[in-house]
C-alpha positions as MATLAB code, in Angstrom:
seq = 'MANYKALCIAFDEKSKANIDASFADTYYSETVSPFFENSVMVDAIEKGLHYGSDYFAVLSHKFFSDTINKELKPITQAEIEASFGDSDVVSFFGYQTNTQMFLHAEKVHKGIDVCFRELFRLLGHEYNPLETFRFVVYRNAFFARSTVYERFVNELLKPCIALMSDKKNAELYQAIWKDSRYPYQEKRFATHENLRDKFVHDMGVPYYPYHAFVLERMFSYWLNLNLEVTCKHI';
ca = [
      32.698  -16.195    0.401;
      29.854  -16.147    0.268;
      28.159  -14.604   -2.774;
      25.867  -11.462   -3.471;
      23.057  -10.254   -5.749;
      22.188   -6.519   -4.826;
      19.581   -4.253   -7.836;
      19.387   -0.808   -7.462;
      16.114    0.931   -8.088;
      16.225    3.514  -11.091;
      13.623    5.999  -12.293;
      15.195    8.456  -14.608;
      19.006    8.771  -16.303;
      19.939   10.654  -13.386;
      19.609    8.059  -10.984;
      20.840    5.124  -12.863;
      23.927    7.445  -13.120;
      24.307    6.634   -9.397;
      24.713    2.874   -9.537;
      28.067    1.460   -9.430;
      27.771   -2.418  -11.625;
      29.966   -3.753  -10.122;
      28.194   -3.675   -6.982;
      24.252   -3.798   -7.920;
      22.297   -4.728  -11.099;
      20.185   -1.786  -12.428;
      16.598   -2.074  -11.699;
      14.248    0.198  -13.962;
      10.898    1.059  -13.183;
       8.653    3.286  -15.346;
       6.769    4.638  -13.333;
       6.432    5.511   -9.449;
       4.201    2.907   -7.187;
       2.576    4.273   -3.293;
       5.011    1.063   -2.358;
       8.335    2.081   -3.993;
      11.151   -0.621   -3.534;
       8.578   -3.056   -1.804;
       6.871   -3.912   -4.886;
      10.151   -4.368   -6.458;
      11.113   -6.178   -4.134;
       7.743   -8.697   -3.977;
       7.968   -8.697   -8.147;
      12.317  -10.079   -8.247;
      11.046  -12.641   -6.022;
       8.627  -13.894   -8.024;
      10.622  -14.361  -10.630;
      13.673  -15.740   -9.093;
      15.838  -13.300   -9.928;
      17.289  -13.627   -5.866;
      18.095  -16.831   -7.096;
      21.291  -18.031   -7.348;
      22.491  -16.087   -4.462;
      23.381  -16.531   -0.649;
      22.540  -13.042   -0.166;
      20.547  -10.825   -2.077;
      19.315   -6.902   -1.344;
      16.976   -4.278   -2.917;
      17.893   -0.777   -2.187;
      17.738    2.024   -3.302;
      20.402    4.288   -6.263;
      21.320    6.627   -3.339;
      22.644    2.395   -1.442;
      26.503    4.511   -0.782;
      25.590    8.405   -0.953;
      22.417    8.538    1.053;
      21.298    5.486    3.385;
      25.036    4.491    4.640;
      27.307    7.213    4.202;
      25.529   10.358    5.590;
      24.783    9.040    9.072;
      27.482    7.995   11.414;
      30.772    6.962    9.771;
      31.224    5.372    5.795;
      31.035    1.999    5.000;
      32.359    0.812    1.777;
      31.170   -1.846   -1.146;
      34.486   -4.105    0.295;
      33.370   -3.902    4.088;
      29.543   -5.244    3.292;
      30.973   -8.084    0.576;
      33.345   -9.214    3.384;
      30.248   -9.465    6.308;
      28.618  -12.081    5.087;
      28.693  -15.729    5.917;
      27.943  -15.596    9.963;
      24.362  -14.091    9.955;
      20.904  -14.576    7.588;
      21.091  -10.419    8.177;
      22.824   -7.737    7.109;
      22.377   -3.843    7.883;
      23.119   -1.025    8.874;
      21.092    0.788   11.603;
      23.553    0.053   14.717;
      23.264    4.427   15.459;
      20.230    3.866   16.177;
      19.315    3.835   19.809;
      14.787    4.035   19.194;
      13.981    0.813   18.878;
       9.734    1.658   20.051;
       9.927    2.479   15.634;
       6.311    2.321   15.927;
       5.572    5.380   18.140;
       8.693    6.958   16.364;
       6.948    6.966   13.186;
       3.794    8.623   14.520;
       5.976   10.888   15.814;
       7.453   12.089   12.558;
       3.809   10.553    9.997;
       1.101   12.257   12.251;
      -1.264    9.884   11.504;
       0.220    6.914   10.879;
      -0.650    4.353   13.618;
      -4.242    4.826   11.853;
      -2.998    2.627    9.317;
      -1.019    0.332   11.639;
      -3.645   -0.543   13.848;
      -6.073   -1.257   10.777;
      -3.768   -3.360    8.693;
      -2.860   -5.442   11.623;
      -7.036   -6.044   12.826;
      -6.485   -7.321    9.216;
      -3.679   -9.526    8.874;
      -4.679  -11.107   12.602;
      -2.291   -9.498   13.688;
      -1.683   -7.412   17.588;
      -0.606   -4.333   17.339;
       1.480   -2.557   19.999;
       2.444    0.686   19.429;
       4.760    0.220   22.484;
       6.836   -2.545   20.661;
      10.617   -2.667   20.899;
      12.308   -4.514   17.789;
      14.982   -6.068   18.340;
      16.828   -5.312   14.977;
      15.782   -1.503   13.310;
      16.172   -1.447    9.796;
      14.743    1.545    7.594;
      14.661    1.666    3.723;
      14.595   -2.138    3.202;
      18.077   -1.117    3.216;
      19.156   -5.319    3.881;
      20.829   -8.107    3.017;
      19.183  -10.884    3.838;
      19.839  -14.809    2.894;
      17.574  -15.619    0.068;
      15.767  -18.227    1.650;
      14.758  -15.887    4.466;
      14.567  -12.336    2.135;
      11.944  -14.773    0.446;
      10.359  -15.855    3.488;
       9.460  -12.053    4.429;
       8.178  -11.386    1.309;
       5.396  -14.046    0.727;
       5.153  -14.397    4.704;
       4.075  -10.756    5.978;
       5.009   -8.105    2.570;
       2.881   -9.875    0.200;
       0.459   -9.673    1.779;
       0.440   -6.084    3.299;
       0.353   -4.974   -0.042;
      -2.563   -6.902   -0.930;
      -4.079   -6.005    1.833;
      -3.207   -2.201    1.050;
      -4.456   -2.366   -2.887;
      -7.630   -3.529   -1.467;
     -10.772   -0.752   -1.904;
     -12.724   -3.405    0.177;
     -10.620   -2.422    2.911;
     -12.419    1.136    3.002;
     -10.702    2.384    6.784;
      -7.144    0.260    5.831;
      -7.709    2.099    2.161;
      -8.564    5.531    2.397;
      -5.901    6.361    5.618;
      -3.223    4.809    3.473;
      -3.100    7.295    0.895;
      -3.355   10.290    2.987;
       0.269   12.741    2.600;
       2.433   10.936    5.328;
       3.833   14.580    5.883;
       7.590   12.934    4.628;
      10.023   16.072    6.167;
      12.144   16.005    3.038;
       8.908   15.279    0.622;
      10.000   19.375   -0.731;
      13.550   18.719   -1.186;
      13.222   15.701   -2.943;
      10.756   17.208   -5.091;
      13.260   20.245   -5.821;
      15.907   17.391   -6.193;
      14.631   15.354   -9.189;
      12.862   17.806  -12.309;
       9.091   16.147  -12.923;
       9.082   14.142   -9.580;
       6.062   16.008   -8.037;
       4.564   15.888  -11.357;
       5.046   12.251  -11.875;
       2.851   10.969   -8.616;
       0.924   12.932  -10.021;
       0.458   11.282  -13.375;
       2.008    7.884  -11.400;
       0.090    7.777   -8.324;
      -2.645   10.231   -8.138;
      -1.289   12.793   -5.532;
       0.801   15.433   -4.958;
       2.760   13.607   -1.650;
       4.398   10.684   -1.080;
       1.637    8.596    1.266;
       1.669    6.701    4.574;
       2.848    3.229    1.845;
       6.187    2.872    1.939;
       6.508    4.634    5.496;
       4.372    1.124    6.875;
       5.847   -1.365    5.204;
       9.895   -0.074    5.444;
       9.202   -0.858    9.468;
       7.748   -4.366    8.612;
      11.350   -6.156    8.363;
      11.985   -5.694   11.862;
       8.687   -6.785   12.917;
       9.175   -9.644   11.075;
      12.071  -10.790   12.568;
      10.396  -10.091   16.000;
       8.017  -12.747   14.964;
      10.992  -14.645   13.389;
      13.553  -14.934   16.654;
      15.733  -17.754   14.970;
      17.006  -15.413   12.187;
      20.108  -14.224   12.819;
      21.017  -10.316   12.488;
      24.144   -8.060   12.939;
      24.765   -4.519   11.760;
      27.445   -3.411   10.677;
];
């Protein structure tokens, strides 16, 4: 059986309590980054935390309670562990019928299209807002062979974060920091005491900017660029 390593991100005691140590190690982050789990993904690969594991993942502390079990059917840890071996990537969004992820993003986060257009221009990639995706992944909720995970981070995720962080890319930088109108924003702030204040302290804004919602679609885009990478949903 293939071995795996998962990291779940916690930012306070309440989130830390959600993590099952038999499934994942806790990655504790004291500050909130506008890139959310994407910055942890980069940090983990740079530190070699994926070494020695066949499959690797960086996940939310709410992975079981909110990311997968609230959808069509519960998925257990045992099912995840049994799924490894015959595909390079394992994820959980087979129920998603809308494969135009960029178009859908603009419907959910009005204005995000500007971010995609400018980011792709700076990357030197052609942007197609109507592009269809062969494998839909959201929230970076996926396991990948460690070699595949490292490739994605180094080939696309790190360059995207670097471009988004550079104030010299003025059009992208200004667009990416606008309010994403995240539909569950107020619910999150109500659930986690002082989270809005933490956003202001750590990021300087009292809302979710676009960064993470752009980046959560980059893995599916990377898979379109790398058709040799095999994928399955469970």
